[in-house]
Coordinates of C-alpha atoms in Angstrom, one line a residue:
M12 CA -18.7 -5.0 24.6
S13 CA -18.5 -7.9 27.1
T14 CA -16.0 -7.7 30.0
N15 CA -14.2 -10.8 28.8
L16 CA -13.8 -9.4 25.3
Q17 CA -12.5 -6.1 26.7
S18 CA -10.1 -7.9 29.0
S19 CA -8.8 -10.1 26.2
Y20 CA -8.3 -7.0 24.0
S21 CA -6.5 -5.1 26.7
I22 CA -4.1 -8.0 27.3
S23 CA -3.3 -8.2 23.6
A24 CA -2.8 -4.5 23.3
R25 CA -0.2 -4.6 26.0
S26 CA 1.5 -7.9 25.4
L27 CA 2.0 -7.9 21.6
P28 CA 3.9 -4.5 21.5
Q29 CA 6.0 -5.6 24.5
Q30 CA 6.8 -9.0 22.9
I31 CA 7.8 -7.4 19.6
K32 CA 9.9 -4.8 21.4
Q33 CA 11.8 -7.5 23.3
Q34 CA 12.5 -9.3 20.0
E35 CA 13.7 -6.2 18.3
D36 CA 15.9 -5.2 21.3
Q37 CA 17.7 -8.5 21.0
L38 CA 18.7 -7.9 17.3
P39 CA 19.3 -4.9 17.9
I40 CA 17.3 -2.4 15.8
R41 CA 19.1 0.2 13.6
N42 CA 17.1 3.1 15.1
E43 CA 13.7 4.0 16.6
F44 CA 12.3 4.7 13.1
C45 CA 12.9 1.0 12.2
R46 CA 10.8 -0.4 15.0
S47 CA 7.4 -2.0 14.6
Q48 CA 4.7 0.5 15.4
F49 CA 1.4 0.0 17.2
L50 CA -1.3 2.7 17.3
L51 CA -4.0 1.1 19.4
H52 CA -7.1 2.5 20.9
S53 CA -8.5 1.4 24.3
A54 CA -11.0 -0.9 22.7
P55 CA -11.3 -3.0 19.5
T56 CA -12.2 -0.9 16.4
S57 CA -14.5 -1.8 13.6
K58 CA -11.5 -1.8 11.3
V59 CA -7.7 -2.3 11.9
C60 CA -5.1 -1.3 9.4
L61 CA -2.1 -3.6 8.8
F62 CA 0.6 -1.8 6.8
F63 CA 3.7 -3.4 5.2
H64 CA 6.6 -1.0 4.5
G65 CA 8.9 -1.1 1.4
F66 CA 11.8 -3.3 0.6
T67 CA 15.0 -2.3 2.5
A68 CA 13.0 0.4 4.3
A69 CA 11.2 0.2 7.7
P70 CA 7.9 1.0 9.5
Y71 CA 8.6 4.7 9.5
Q72 CA 7.2 4.9 6.0
F73 CA 3.7 4.3 7.1
A74 CA 3.8 6.6 10.2
P75 CA 2.0 9.5 8.5
M76 CA -0.8 7.4 7.1
G77 CA -1.0 5.3 10.2
Q78 CA -1.5 8.5 12.3
A79 CA -4.2 9.7 9.9
F80 CA -6.2 6.5 10.2
Y81 CA -5.6 6.3 14.0
R82 CA -7.0 9.8 14.4
A83 CA -10.0 8.7 12.3
G84 CA -10.7 5.8 14.8
Y85 CA -8.8 2.9 13.4
N86 CA -6.3 0.6 15.1
V87 CA -3.1 0.6 13.2
I88 CA -0.2 -2.0 13.1
I89 CA 3.0 -1.4 11.1
P90 CA 5.3 -4.5 11.6
R91 CA 9.0 -4.5 10.6
L92 CA 9.5 -6.9 7.7
P93 CA 11.7 -9.9 8.2
G94 CA 15.4 -9.1 8.1
H95 CA 14.8 -5.4 7.9
G96 CA 15.8 -2.5 10.1
Q97 CA 18.7 -4.3 11.9
A98 CA 21.7 -2.4 13.1
G99 CA 25.0 -3.2 11.2
N100 CA 27.4 -1.9 8.7
W101 CA 25.7 -3.6 5.8
N102 CA 27.4 -3.5 2.3
G103 CA 28.5 -5.6 -0.5
Q104 CA 31.0 -7.4 1.7
N105 CA 28.7 -7.6 4.8
L106 CA 25.3 -8.3 3.3
P107 CA 22.1 -7.1 4.8
P108 CA 20.1 -10.0 6.4
L109 CA 17.2 -9.9 4.0
P110 CA 15.3 -13.2 3.1
T111 CA 15.8 -14.9 -0.3
D112 CA 12.8 -17.3 0.1
P113 CA 9.3 -15.9 -0.8
Q114 CA 7.7 -18.2 1.7
V115 CA 9.3 -16.2 4.6
Y116 CA 7.4 -13.1 3.5
K117 CA 4.2 -15.1 2.9
D118 CA 4.3 -16.7 6.3
F119 CA 5.0 -13.3 7.9
A120 CA 2.0 -11.7 6.2
L121 CA -0.3 -14.6 7.2
D122 CA 1.0 -14.4 10.8
W123 CA 0.4 -10.7 11.1
L124 CA -3.1 -11.0 9.5
E125 CA -3.9 -13.4 12.4
K126 CA -2.5 -11.0 14.9
A127 CA -4.3 -8.0 13.5
Q128 CA -7.7 -9.8 13.8
R129 CA -7.4 -9.4 17.5
F130 CA -7.7 -5.6 17.2
G131 CA -10.6 -5.0 14.9
D132 CA -13.6 -6.6 13.3
R133 CA -12.2 -6.2 9.7
V134 CA -8.6 -6.0 8.5
I135 CA -7.4 -3.5 5.9
V136 CA -4.0 -4.5 4.5
G137 CA -1.7 -2.0 2.8
G138 CA 1.8 -1.8 1.5
L139 CA 4.4 0.2 -0.4
S140 CA 6.5 -1.3 -3.2
G141 CA 7.5 -4.8 -1.9
G142 CA 5.1 -4.3 1.0
G143 CA 2.4 -3.7 -1.6
T144 CA 3.3 -7.0 -3.3
M145 CA 2.8 -8.7 0.1
A146 CA -0.5 -6.9 0.7
A147 CA -1.8 -7.9 -2.8
W148 CA -0.7 -11.5 -2.3
L149 CA -2.4 -11.6 1.2
A150 CA -5.6 -10.1 -0.2
L151 CA -5.8 -12.7 -2.9
E152 CA -4.8 -15.5 -0.6
K153 CA -7.3 -14.6 2.1
P154 CA -10.1 -12.6 0.5
A155 CA -12.6 -13.5 3.1
Q156 CA -10.4 -12.2 5.9
V157 CA -9.2 -9.0 4.2
D158 CA -11.7 -6.2 4.0
R159 CA -9.7 -4.0 1.6
A160 CA -6.2 -3.7 0.2
L161 CA -4.2 -0.5 -0.4
L162 CA -1.4 -0.9 -2.9
F163 CA 1.1 2.0 -3.2
A164 CA 3.6 1.8 -6.1
T165 CA 3.4 -2.0 -5.8
Y166 CA 6.5 -3.9 -7.1
L167 CA 5.1 -6.4 -9.6
S168 CA 8.0 -5.8 -12.0
S169 CA 10.5 -3.1 -12.6
S170 CA 10.0 0.0 -14.8
R171 CA 12.5 -1.4 -17.3
K172 CA 12.6 -5.1 -18.4
V173 CA 16.4 -5.1 -18.5
V174 CA 16.3 -4.5 -14.7
D175 CA 14.0 -7.5 -14.3
L176 CA 16.6 -9.5 -16.3
F177 CA 19.3 -8.5 -13.9
V178 CA 17.2 -9.3 -10.9
K179 CA 16.4 -12.8 -12.3
L180 CA 19.9 -13.7 -13.5
F181 CA 22.5 -12.0 -11.4
N182 CA 23.5 -12.4 -7.8
G183 CA 25.5 -9.2 -7.2
Y184 CA 25.0 -6.3 -4.8
F185 CA 23.2 -3.1 -5.7
K186 CA 23.4 0.1 -3.8
W187 CA 20.6 2.6 -3.9
Q188 CA 21.2 6.1 -5.2
S189 CA 19.7 8.6 -2.7
D190 CA 19.5 12.3 -2.8
Q191 CA 18.0 12.5 0.7
P192 CA 20.3 14.2 3.3
G193 CA 21.5 12.5 6.4
E194 CA 22.0 8.8 7.3
P195 CA 19.5 6.5 5.5
L196 CA 16.8 5.1 7.7
G197 CA 16.8 1.7 6.0
Y198 CA 19.4 -0.3 4.2
E199 CA 21.6 1.3 1.5
G200 CA 21.5 -1.7 -0.8
F201 CA 20.7 -5.4 -1.3
M202 CA 21.6 -8.5 -3.2
F203 CA 19.6 -9.2 -6.4
P204 CA 18.3 -12.6 -5.0
Q205 CA 16.8 -10.6 -2.0
L206 CA 14.7 -8.5 -4.4
R207 CA 14.0 -11.5 -6.7
V208 CA 11.5 -12.9 -4.1
F209 CA 9.2 -9.9 -4.7
L210 CA 9.5 -10.3 -8.5
D211 CA 8.4 -13.9 -8.0
I212 CA 5.5 -12.9 -5.7
G213 CA 4.5 -10.1 -8.1
S214 CA 4.3 -12.5 -11.0
E215 CA 2.1 -14.8 -8.8
V216 CA -0.1 -11.9 -7.9
L217 CA -0.7 -10.9 -11.6
N218 CA -1.4 -14.5 -12.6
K219 CA -3.8 -15.1 -9.7
S220 CA -5.6 -11.7 -10.2
R221 CA -7.0 -13.0 -13.5
T222 CA -9.3 -15.5 -11.8
A223 CA -9.2 -15.2 -8.0
T224 CA -11.8 -13.9 -5.6
T225 CA -10.6 -10.6 -4.3
P226 CA -11.6 -7.9 -1.8
P227 CA -11.8 -4.3 -3.1
M228 CA -8.3 -2.8 -3.8
F229 CA -7.1 0.7 -4.2
I230 CA -4.1 0.7 -6.6
V231 CA -2.0 3.8 -6.6
S232 CA 0.8 4.7 -9.0
T233 CA 2.9 7.8 -9.8
D234 CA 3.9 8.8 -13.3
A235 CA 7.3 9.9 -11.8
D236 CA 8.1 6.4 -10.6
R237 CA 11.4 5.1 -11.9
A238 CA 11.4 1.9 -10.0
V239 CA 8.3 -0.1 -10.8
S240 CA 6.1 -0.9 -13.8
N241 CA 2.9 1.3 -13.9
P242 CA 1.5 -0.7 -16.8
D243 CA 1.5 -3.7 -14.5
H244 CA -0.6 -1.7 -12.0
E245 CA -3.1 -1.0 -14.8
A246 CA -3.1 -4.6 -15.8
L247 CA -3.8 -5.6 -12.2
F248 CA -6.7 -3.1 -12.1
E249 CA -8.1 -4.5 -15.3
N250 CA -7.8 -8.1 -14.1
L251 CA -9.6 -7.4 -10.8
L252 CA -12.3 -5.1 -12.0
P253 CA -14.7 -7.6 -13.7
R254 CA -14.9 -9.7 -10.5
Q255 CA -14.5 -6.9 -7.9
P256 CA -16.2 -3.7 -9.2
K257 CA -15.3 -1.8 -6.1
T258 CA -11.6 -1.7 -7.1
W259 CA -10.2 1.8 -7.8
Y260 CA -7.0 2.9 -9.6
Y261 CA -5.2 6.3 -9.6
S262 CA -1.9 7.5 -10.9
F263 CA -0.5 10.8 -9.8
D264 CA 0.5 13.1 -12.7
R265 CA 4.2 13.4 -13.4
D266 CA 4.1 17.2 -12.8
L267 CA 3.5 16.5 -9.1
N268 CA 6.9 14.8 -9.0
I269 CA 5.8 12.2 -6.5
P270 CA 8.5 9.6 -6.1
H271 CA 8.3 5.8 -5.8
S272 CA 8.6 6.1 -2.0
M273 CA 5.5 8.2 -1.8
M274 CA 4.4 7.7 1.8
T275 CA 6.4 10.5 3.6
K276 CA 7.5 14.0 3.0
A277 CA 11.0 13.1 4.1
E278 CA 11.3 10.7 1.1
G279 CA 10.1 13.3 -1.3
N280 CA 6.3 13.4 -1.4
N281 CA 5.1 16.9 -0.7
W282 CA 1.5 15.7 -1.3
V283 CA 1.4 13.1 1.5
D284 CA -1.7 14.7 3.2
L285 CA -3.6 14.5 -0.1
L286 CA -2.6 10.8 -0.5
N287 CA -3.8 10.0 3.0
V288 CA -7.2 11.8 2.4
M289 CA -7.7 10.0 -1.0
T290 CA -6.9 6.7 0.6
K291 CA -9.4 7.3 3.4
A292 CA -12.0 8.2 0.8
F293 CA -11.6 4.7 -0.7
V294 CA -11.6 2.9 2.6
E295 CA -14.7 4.7 3.9
S296 CA -16.7 4.6 0.6
D297 CA -18.8 1.7 -0.8
L298 CA -18.6 2.8 -4.4
T299 CA -17.8 0.8 -7.6
W300 CA -15.4 2.2 -10.2
A301 CA -18.5 2.7 -12.4
N302 CA -20.0 4.9 -9.7
I303 CA -16.7 7.0 -9.7
E304 CA -17.0 7.4 -13.4
D305 CA -20.6 8.5 -13.2
I306 CA -19.8 11.1 -10.5
A307 CA -16.9 12.4 -12.6
Y308 CA -19.0 12.6 -15.7
R309 CA -21.6 14.7 -13.9
M310 CA -18.9 17.0 -12.5
T311 CA -17.9 17.8 -16.1
E312 CA -21.5 19.1 -16.5
G313 CA -21.0 21.7 -13.7
K314 CA -22.1 19.7 -10.7
T315 CA -20.1 19.6 -7.5
C316 CA -19.0 16.2 -6.3
N317 CA -21.6 16.2 -3.5
Q318 CA -24.3 17.2 -6.0
A319 CA -23.4 14.4 -8.3
V320 CA -23.3 11.9 -5.5
A321 CA -26.8 13.0 -4.3
E322 CA -28.2 12.9 -7.9
L323 CA -27.0 9.3 -8.2
G324 CA -28.5 8.3 -4.8
L325 CA -25.0 7.4 -3.4
T326 CA -24.8 9.8 -0.5
R327 CA -24.8 7.0 2.1
K328 CA -22.1 5.1 0.2
A329 CA -19.7 8.1 -0.2
S330 CA -17.0 9.1 2.3
P331 CA -16.9 12.8 3.3
D332 CA -13.4 12.8 1.9
L333 CA -14.6 11.7 -1.6
P334 CA -14.5 15.3 -3.1
A335 CA -10.7 15.3 -2.5
F336 CA -10.3 12.1 -4.5
M337 CA -12.7 13.3 -7.3
T338 CA -10.8 16.5 -7.7
M339 CA -7.8 14.4 -8.8
V340 CA -9.7 12.0 -11.2
D341 CA -8.9 12.6 -14.9
K342 CA -12.4 13.6 -16.0
R343 CA -11.4 14.2 -19.6
E344 CA -10.4 10.6 -20.0
I345 CA -13.7 9.4 -18.7
V346 CA -15.7 11.7 -21.1
I347 CA -13.7 10.6 -24.1
K348 CA -14.1 6.9 -23.0
R349 CA -17.9 7.4 -23.1
N350 CA -17.8 9.6 -26.2
P351 CA -14.9 8.4 -28.3
S352 CA -15.7 10.9 -31.1
W353 CA -15.2 13.8 -28.6
D354 CA -11.7 15.0 -28.4
T355 CA -12.1 18.2 -26.5
D356 CA -10.5 19.6 -23.4
I357 CA -12.5 19.0 -20.2
S358 CA -11.5 21.2 -17.2

C-alpha cells in the first residue's frame, strides 16, 4: 500500500468516527448502545461491511455480527439511522423524531455507501427489518458498487395484510409489545406514517427485483416471525435468482423460535452464533444456488459437505464455514424437487 493511501485511510479512520460522535453528542443520544459503531482495522480491508439496524432500534443490533466480521478481517460500519436513538420521553403525545419521507432513508443509504468505500475495496451491505429494506434498495440502486447484500427479516410488507392496510391508511401511534426485561434500547413505538416509508420502499424493491441488475443477496427469514411477510422474501428470491444465480435464501424452522429481531441474544435469538457463521459462509463463498442444491443432494447420499464440494470441483469457491450452512439446508425439499414422485423422509 502506498504511503499516501495509508495516510488517507488513517485520517478517515480517525475523523469519521469523531465527526459522527460530535453530531450524536449534540442530539443527545439515548444511550451508548444507540451510537453509530465503527470497527476499523489499521489499514483498508478487501471488504467492508455496512450494516443498517431495524426500524425504531439502534446500531446495537449488529454488534454481534459486526464483531464476527471484524475478527475475520473486515472493516465494519454500523451507522445510526436518521431520527433513531435520540434521548427523549417519546410517546403518542411526544412523537419520536422518525422520518416520514422515503427519500431521507435513500439519501442516507447512498451517503453511507460513499463513506464506506473509503474503508475497503468492496462494500457488503446488510440490514435487519427496515434496515434490510434499505440494504435491498441500495443493492438494486447501486449494483456495481455493492459486492453483496445481506437481508435479515426484511420488511417488504407485514405478515398480515390487514396490518399493511392500517399502515397505509391510518396516522395513529403504535406501541410495541415487548417481553424483554429492562428499559428498551430503542423507541417504544411509532406513528404509522413513519413505518409507511418502509412499506413504500419495500414495494419498490419487489417491483425492481423483477428486472434490475443485482449483486448476490442472502435473504434470511424465520418461520416464527410475526412481523413481516416471509412469502415476500421467497418472492424476492425467485425474482432475483434468474439474473443473479449466486443469490441464496434460508428460513429458520419455527421450532428454533427465532424472532423477527434475530440479530442478538438479548432480543431473543439463542442461535446468533449460527446465524453469523451461516452469513459468513455466504459472504466468503462464490457458489450459485444450483451449486448449493447439488451439494445438498450429494449429502443425502451419505457424503459430507466437504466431500460433496470436492466431488463437484468447488473447493476453491466454498467458505470453510459452508458445512454449518449446509447442515441447516432442507435437503428433503431439494430431493423431492428433483424427484417429484419421491415422497420419502430424507435425514
